[in-house]
Short mmCIF file of C-alpha atoms in Angstrom, two decimals:
data_model
loop_
_atom_site.label_atom_id
_atom_site.label_comp_id
_atom_site.label_asym_id
_atom_site.label_seq_id
_atom_site.Cartn_x
_atom_site.Cartn_y
_atom_site.Cartn_z
CA UNK A 2 56.91 -23.64 -17.78
CA UNK A 3 60.42 -24.55 -16.72
CA UNK A 4 61.38 -20.96 -16.09
CA UNK A 5 64.44 -20.68 -13.93
CA UNK A 6 64.58 -18.51 -10.80
CA UNK A 7 66.54 -15.84 -12.65
CA UNK A 8 63.86 -15.55 -15.29
CA UNK A 9 61.11 -15.35 -12.69
CA UNK A 10 63.03 -12.71 -10.76
CA UNK A 11 63.42 -10.77 -14.00
CA UNK A 12 59.64 -10.89 -14.38
CA UNK A 13 59.05 -9.78 -10.81
CA UNK A 14 61.51 -6.94 -11.29
CA UNK A 15 59.63 -5.86 -14.42
CA UNK A 16 56.36 -5.71 -12.47
CA UNK A 17 57.93 -3.72 -9.62
CA UNK A 18 59.38 -1.25 -12.09
CA UNK A 19 56.04 -0.81 -13.86
CA UNK A 20 54.29 -0.31 -10.53
CA UNK A 21 56.84 2.31 -9.49
CA UNK A 22 56.26 4.27 -12.68
CA UNK A 23 52.49 3.92 -12.93
CA UNK A 24 51.19 4.16 -9.36
CA UNK A 25 49.22 7.24 -8.40
CA UNK A 26 50.29 6.88 -4.79
CA UNK A 27 53.88 7.97 -5.44
CA UNK A 28 54.21 11.66 -6.34
CA UNK A 29 57.41 10.89 -8.28
CA UNK A 30 55.85 8.29 -10.59
CA UNK A 31 55.43 9.00 -14.31
CA UNK A 32 51.66 9.03 -13.79
CA UNK A 33 51.67 11.38 -10.79
CA UNK A 34 53.94 13.85 -12.55
CA UNK A 35 51.64 13.78 -15.56
CA UNK A 36 48.57 14.35 -13.37
CA UNK A 37 50.36 17.25 -11.73
CA UNK A 38 50.95 18.85 -15.14
CA UNK A 39 47.25 19.08 -16.02
CA UNK A 40 46.50 22.04 -18.25
CA UNK A 41 49.56 21.89 -20.51
CA UNK A 42 51.22 19.65 -23.07
CA UNK A 43 54.10 17.67 -21.59
CA UNK A 44 56.48 14.99 -22.76
CA UNK A 45 55.65 11.57 -21.36
CA UNK A 46 57.50 8.27 -21.43
CA UNK A 47 56.73 5.76 -24.15
CA UNK A 48 55.27 3.51 -21.45
CA UNK A 49 52.90 6.13 -20.14
CA UNK A 50 51.90 7.24 -23.65
CA UNK A 51 51.04 3.63 -24.48
CA UNK A 52 48.92 3.22 -21.36
CA UNK A 53 47.15 6.54 -21.86
CA UNK A 54 46.20 5.36 -25.33
CA UNK A 55 45.06 2.08 -23.78
CA UNK A 56 42.87 4.09 -21.40
CA UNK A 57 41.31 5.91 -24.37
CA UNK A 58 40.70 2.55 -26.06
CA UNK A 59 39.05 1.20 -22.90
CA UNK A 60 36.79 4.23 -22.82
CA UNK A 61 35.73 3.66 -26.42
CA UNK A 62 35.25 -0.12 -26.08
CA UNK A 63 33.17 0.27 -22.93
CA UNK A 64 30.98 3.03 -24.27
CA UNK A 65 32.45 5.39 -21.68
CA UNK A 66 31.93 3.16 -18.63
CA UNK A 67 35.62 2.46 -18.15
CA UNK A 68 36.83 6.00 -17.67
CA UNK A 69 40.35 6.47 -16.32
CA UNK A 70 39.41 10.07 -15.58
CA UNK A 71 37.62 9.08 -12.37
CA UNK A 72 40.60 10.03 -10.22
CA UNK A 73 38.93 13.19 -8.77
CA UNK A 74 35.88 11.06 -7.85
CA UNK A 75 38.13 8.48 -6.17
CA UNK A 76 39.84 11.17 -4.14
CA UNK A 77 36.47 12.69 -3.24
CA UNK A 78 35.24 9.42 -1.72
CA UNK A 79 38.40 9.08 0.33
CA UNK A 80 40.43 6.64 -1.74
CA UNK A 81 43.56 8.67 -1.27
CA UNK A 82 46.17 6.09 -0.39
CA UNK A 83 47.20 2.55 -1.13
CA UNK A 84 45.08 -0.02 0.70
CA UNK A 85 48.29 -1.68 1.82
CA UNK A 86 48.71 1.30 4.13
CA UNK A 87 45.44 0.59 5.92
CA UNK A 88 41.82 1.64 5.54
CA UNK A 89 41.18 4.91 3.83
CA UNK A 90 39.49 7.84 5.52
CA UNK A 91 35.71 7.57 5.86
CA UNK A 92 34.00 10.44 4.06
CA UNK A 93 30.56 11.50 2.97
CA UNK A 94 30.72 10.93 -0.79
CA UNK A 95 30.19 13.89 -3.08
CA UNK A 96 29.52 12.99 -6.71
CA UNK A 97 32.22 13.96 -9.19
CA UNK A 98 30.98 12.99 -12.63
CA UNK A 99 33.97 12.87 -14.96
CA UNK A 100 33.90 14.26 -18.48
CA UNK A 101 34.30 11.73 -21.30
CA UNK A 102 37.98 10.82 -21.32
CA UNK A 103 38.68 11.99 -24.91
CA UNK A 104 37.41 15.43 -23.87
CA UNK A 105 40.09 15.80 -21.18
CA UNK A 106 42.98 13.63 -22.40
CA UNK A 107 44.95 13.99 -25.63
CA UNK A 108 47.96 11.93 -26.64
CA UNK A 109 50.17 12.73 -29.65
CA UNK A 110 53.21 10.52 -29.92
CA UNK A 111 55.00 11.03 -26.63
CA UNK A 112 53.29 14.28 -25.85
CA UNK A 113 50.12 14.33 -23.80
CA UNK A 114 47.79 16.84 -22.20
CA UNK A 115 45.21 16.65 -19.44
CA UNK A 116 42.52 19.30 -19.08
CA UNK A 117 42.84 21.49 -15.98
CA UNK A 118 41.29 19.78 -12.96
CA UNK A 119 41.33 16.36 -14.60
CA UNK A 120 43.25 13.36 -13.28
CA UNK A 121 43.90 9.83 -14.45
CA UNK A 122 44.00 6.57 -12.51
CA UNK A 123 45.26 3.67 -14.64
CA UNK A 124 44.32 1.04 -12.02
CA UNK A 125 42.95 -2.09 -13.62
CA UNK A 126 43.79 -0.94 -17.14
CA UNK A 127 47.50 -1.11 -16.33
CA UNK A 128 47.13 -4.41 -14.48
CA UNK A 129 45.55 -6.24 -17.41
CA UNK A 130 47.93 -4.69 -19.91
CA UNK A 131 50.93 -5.65 -17.77
CA UNK A 132 49.77 -9.27 -17.46
CA UNK A 133 49.73 -9.49 -21.26
CA UNK A 134 53.18 -7.90 -21.60
CA UNK A 135 54.76 -10.04 -18.89
CA UNK A 136 53.44 -13.24 -20.46
CA UNK A 137 55.10 -12.18 -23.72
CA UNK A 138 58.39 -11.67 -21.92
CA UNK A 139 58.27 -15.04 -20.19
CA UNK A 140 58.10 -17.11 -23.34
CA UNK A 141 55.82 -19.33 -25.36
CA UNK A 142 54.33 -21.27 -22.46
CA UNK A 143 53.64 -19.18 -19.38
CA UNK A 144 50.87 -18.28 -16.98
CA UNK A 145 50.86 -14.81 -15.44
CA UNK A 146 48.54 -13.61 -12.69
CA UNK A 147 48.79 -10.01 -11.51
CA UNK A 148 46.33 -9.53 -8.70
CA UNK A 149 43.58 -11.53 -10.37
CA UNK A 150 44.14 -10.32 -13.94
CA UNK A 151 45.79 -13.19 -15.76
CA UNK A 152 47.04 -14.29 -19.14
CA UNK A 153 47.60 -17.91 -20.13
CA UNK A 154 50.07 -18.23 -22.98
CA UNK A 155 50.72 -21.49 -24.78
CA UNK A 156 49.46 -24.99 -24.25
CA UNK A 157 50.05 -25.30 -20.50
CA UNK A 158 51.63 -28.10 -18.45
CA UNK A 159 49.86 -31.03 -20.14
CA UNK A 160 49.31 -29.57 -23.60
CA UNK A 161 45.60 -29.12 -22.81
CA UNK A 162 45.72 -25.52 -21.69
CA UNK A 163 46.38 -23.88 -18.34
CA UNK A 164 43.93 -24.94 -15.60
CA UNK A 165 42.50 -21.78 -14.09
CA UNK A 166 39.77 -21.31 -11.49
CA UNK A 167 36.93 -19.37 -13.04
CA UNK A 168 33.84 -18.81 -10.93
CA UNK A 169 32.97 -22.25 -9.59
CA UNK A 170 34.69 -24.19 -12.40
CA UNK A 171 38.17 -24.96 -13.65
CA UNK A 172 38.73 -23.92 -17.26
CA UNK A 173 41.63 -24.76 -19.54
CA UNK A 174 42.95 -21.53 -21.04
CA UNK A 175 45.25 -21.26 -24.02
CA UNK A 176 46.30 -17.87 -25.37
CA UNK A 177 43.57 -16.16 -23.41
CA UNK A 178 43.19 -13.61 -20.64
CA UNK A 179 40.83 -13.49 -17.68
CA UNK A 180 39.91 -10.84 -15.16
CA UNK A 181 37.37 -10.17 -12.44
CA UNK A 182 35.66 -6.99 -11.37
CA UNK A 183 33.68 -6.64 -8.18
CA UNK A 184 32.45 -4.37 -5.44
CA UNK A 185 33.04 -6.48 -2.35
CA UNK A 186 36.77 -5.86 -1.99
CA UNK A 187 38.50 -2.62 -1.08
CA UNK A 188 35.52 -1.26 0.84
CA UNK A 189 35.78 1.17 3.71
CA UNK A 190 32.18 2.00 4.57
CA UNK A 191 28.57 1.61 3.57
CA UNK A 192 28.42 2.10 -0.21
CA UNK A 193 32.08 3.10 -0.31
CA UNK A 194 34.32 1.00 -2.54
CA UNK A 195 36.89 1.50 -5.26
CA UNK A 196 34.77 0.91 -8.36
CA UNK A 197 33.46 4.26 -9.59
CA UNK A 198 30.50 4.46 -11.95
CA UNK A 199 31.33 7.45 -14.17
CA UNK A 200 27.61 8.03 -14.79
CA UNK A 201 27.16 8.76 -11.09
CA UNK A 202 30.60 10.00 -10.12
CA UNK A 203 30.19 7.71 -7.10
CA UNK A 204 30.89 4.06 -6.20
CA UNK A 205 28.86 1.76 -8.44
CA UNK A 206 25.46 0.55 -7.21
CA UNK A 207 25.18 -2.39 -9.58
CA UNK A 208 22.94 -5.35 -8.81
CA UNK A 209 25.95 -7.51 -9.69
CA UNK A 210 28.58 -8.09 -7.03
CA UNK A 211 31.20 -9.77 -9.19
CA UNK A 212 31.86 -10.47 -12.88
CA UNK A 213 34.66 -12.65 -14.29
CA UNK A 214 35.42 -12.65 -18.01
CA UNK A 215 37.61 -14.64 -20.39
CA UNK A 216 38.80 -12.73 -23.46
CA UNK A 217 41.57 -12.68 -26.02
CA UNK A 218 43.79 -10.65 -23.69
CA UNK A 219 43.87 -9.80 -20.01
CA UNK A 220 43.48 -6.13 -20.93
CA UNK A 221 40.24 -6.85 -22.77
CA UNK A 222 39.01 -9.14 -20.00
CA UNK A 223 39.55 -6.34 -17.48
CA UNK A 224 37.65 -3.82 -19.59
CA UNK A 225 34.79 -6.22 -20.33
CA UNK A 226 34.41 -7.36 -16.71
CA UNK A 227 34.21 -3.82 -15.37
CA UNK A 228 31.80 -2.73 -18.09
CA UNK A 229 29.51 -5.71 -17.50
CA UNK A 230 29.47 -5.11 -13.77
CA UNK A 231 28.51 -1.47 -14.24
CA UNK A 232 25.80 -2.38 -16.75
CA UNK A 233 24.15 -4.78 -14.30
CA UNK A 234 22.23 -7.96 -14.97
CA UNK A 235 19.90 -6.38 -17.47
CA UNK A 236 22.55 -5.60 -20.09
CA UNK A 237 25.73 -7.37 -19.06
CA UNK A 238 25.16 -10.55 -21.04
CA UNK A 239 24.18 -8.63 -24.16
CA UNK A 240 27.41 -6.63 -23.91
CA UNK A 241 29.60 -9.69 -23.37
CA UNK A 242 28.06 -11.78 -26.14
CA UNK A 243 30.36 -11.70 -29.16
CA UNK A 244 33.14 -9.95 -27.24
CA UNK A 245 34.20 -12.46 -24.61
CA UNK A 246 34.96 -16.18 -24.62
CA UNK A 247 33.09 -16.74 -21.39
CA UNK A 248 31.77 -15.13 -18.26
CA UNK A 249 30.67 -15.86 -14.74
CA UNK A 250 28.65 -13.40 -12.72
CA UNK A 251 26.76 -13.16 -9.47
CA UNK B 6 -26.14 -26.77 59.41
CA UNK B 7 -22.91 -28.15 58.12
CA UNK B 8 -24.47 -30.70 55.70
CA UNK B 9 -26.81 -28.04 54.41
CA UNK B 10 -23.90 -25.65 53.90
CA UNK B 11 -21.97 -28.30 52.02
CA UNK B 12 -24.93 -29.04 49.75
CA UNK B 13 -25.46 -25.36 49.11
CA UNK B 14 -21.75 -24.85 48.31
CA UNK B 15 -21.72 -27.83 45.95
CA UNK B 16 -24.83 -26.53 44.19
CA UNK B 17 -23.36 -23.05 43.76
CA UNK B 18 -20.09 -24.49 42.44
CA UNK B 19 -21.97 -26.64 39.95
CA UNK B 20 -24.02 -23.70 38.70
CA UNK B 21 -20.95 -21.47 38.37
CA UNK B 22 -19.11 -24.18 36.42
CA UNK B 23 -22.08 -24.66 34.13
CA UNK B 24 -22.39 -20.94 33.50
CA UNK B 25 -18.65 -20.64 32.80
CA UNK B 26 -18.58 -23.57 30.39
CA UNK B 27 -21.64 -22.26 28.55
CA UNK B 28 -20.08 -18.83 28.16
CA UNK B 29 -16.83 -20.32 26.84
CA UNK B 30 -18.60 -22.52 24.29
CA UNK B 31 -20.80 -19.69 23.09
CA UNK B 32 -17.75 -17.51 22.51
CA UNK B 33 -15.83 -20.25 20.66
CA UNK B 34 -18.33 -21.56 18.18
CA UNK B 35 -16.75 -23.89 15.64
CA UNK B 36 -16.87 -22.55 12.09
CA UNK B 37 -18.42 -25.35 10.12
CA UNK B 38 -17.16 -23.74 6.86
CA UNK B 39 -13.52 -23.64 7.93
CA UNK B 40 -11.19 -25.82 5.79
CA UNK B 41 -9.59 -28.75 7.47
CA UNK B 42 -6.21 -28.10 5.77
CA UNK B 43 -4.45 -25.09 4.28
CA UNK B 44 -5.46 -24.57 0.68
CA UNK B 45 -3.09 -25.96 -1.97
CA UNK B 46 -1.17 -23.08 -3.51
CA UNK B 47 0.75 -25.06 -6.14
CA UNK B 48 0.23 -28.50 -7.64
CA UNK B 49 3.38 -30.59 -7.89
CA UNK B 50 4.72 -30.45 -11.45
CA UNK B 51 2.74 -27.39 -12.36
CA UNK B 52 4.75 -24.93 -14.45
CA UNK B 53 5.62 -21.72 -12.64
CA UNK B 54 8.02 -18.84 -13.01
CA UNK B 55 11.62 -20.09 -13.07
CA UNK B 56 13.81 -19.14 -10.14
CA UNK B 57 16.72 -16.88 -11.02
CA UNK B 58 20.01 -18.70 -10.43
CA UNK B 59 22.29 -16.95 -7.97
CA UNK B 60 25.24 -17.23 -10.34
CA UNK B 61 25.45 -17.37 -14.10
CA UNK B 62 28.14 -19.09 -16.12
CA UNK B 63 28.56 -18.98 -19.88
CA UNK B 64 31.48 -20.49 -21.79
CA UNK B 65 32.03 -20.43 -25.54
CA UNK B 66 32.63 -23.87 -27.06
CA UNK B 67 36.32 -23.00 -27.48
CA UNK B 68 36.76 -22.89 -23.69
CA UNK B 69 37.07 -26.36 -22.18
CA UNK B 70 36.51 -27.22 -18.54
CA UNK B 71 38.10 -29.97 -16.48
CA UNK B 72 37.27 -31.90 -13.34
CA UNK B 73 40.54 -33.80 -13.50
CA UNK B 74 43.01 -30.98 -12.91
CA UNK B 75 43.22 -28.63 -9.96
CA UNK B 76 43.48 -24.97 -10.93
CA UNK B 77 47.00 -23.54 -10.79
CA UNK B 78 45.60 -20.10 -10.12
CA UNK B 79 42.33 -18.22 -10.41
CA UNK B 80 40.96 -14.84 -11.37
CA UNK B 81 39.67 -12.69 -8.55
CA UNK B 82 38.93 -9.15 -7.46
CA UNK B 83 41.91 -7.44 -5.89
#
């Protein structure tokens, strides 16, 4: 609230800088250079080390369903470039089942190692984490939304919480994150979309099309939403109970 | 000859019509056991399997909702 233009521009600049360093679509980014070094220990930036550890945490929390090591599977189904550059190439998907992330990724301080042939896509993990960090930078009362992953910090405009659209309702969030995972966006063919199920090594075939979650942080909300979507209707609610503050699914 | 021909033609037409009607009725016998209305498949108010809602929403008590304020933003798939 009441953030001046300079402060907002500072926040936007922070996001652009993070994107530049963490995107897999730029061969010069921290992430791309790390992926290119697979097979040996290399020094990584503090930022990348933190996010690689976050990816390992996401893997553990999700029981292996949120696996940042799905990059080879993403490339195999044709997701080879940023969607902003137009539709990706239509391919016949070949399954690439990734190994459990802790088996192919090690992080020690600011040293890290990927197993040969492995690759990491930080995708939603970075988005949720960044929403949390940006909200911290913007002060005690701020609402951040990075492509649907959001964090509401403080009491909001009327001291009742920040009004946020959640499913078909408006909720008042205070010191909480929210995120949505789904299979209906970023599609480029029948059964071809960006959300990989690491059990299949292929785009997910869940009976859920979309899951939104409220959690303590945007990072957690992102992990929980993706996990619930991959689990499907049978087990999603059981997984979310006790972890999240709320959910909406269809 | 003409009156006789007319009478003969009228008689033949009558017989043909009678034969045709008889054949039609014989082939379309009414089923006396047929119900007058479709059978009732469900009595109003009778308990049945609940329909699955298309969407599901769950909010912990700590999350309040509002109908008074428009959302400033929303969560979505990107």
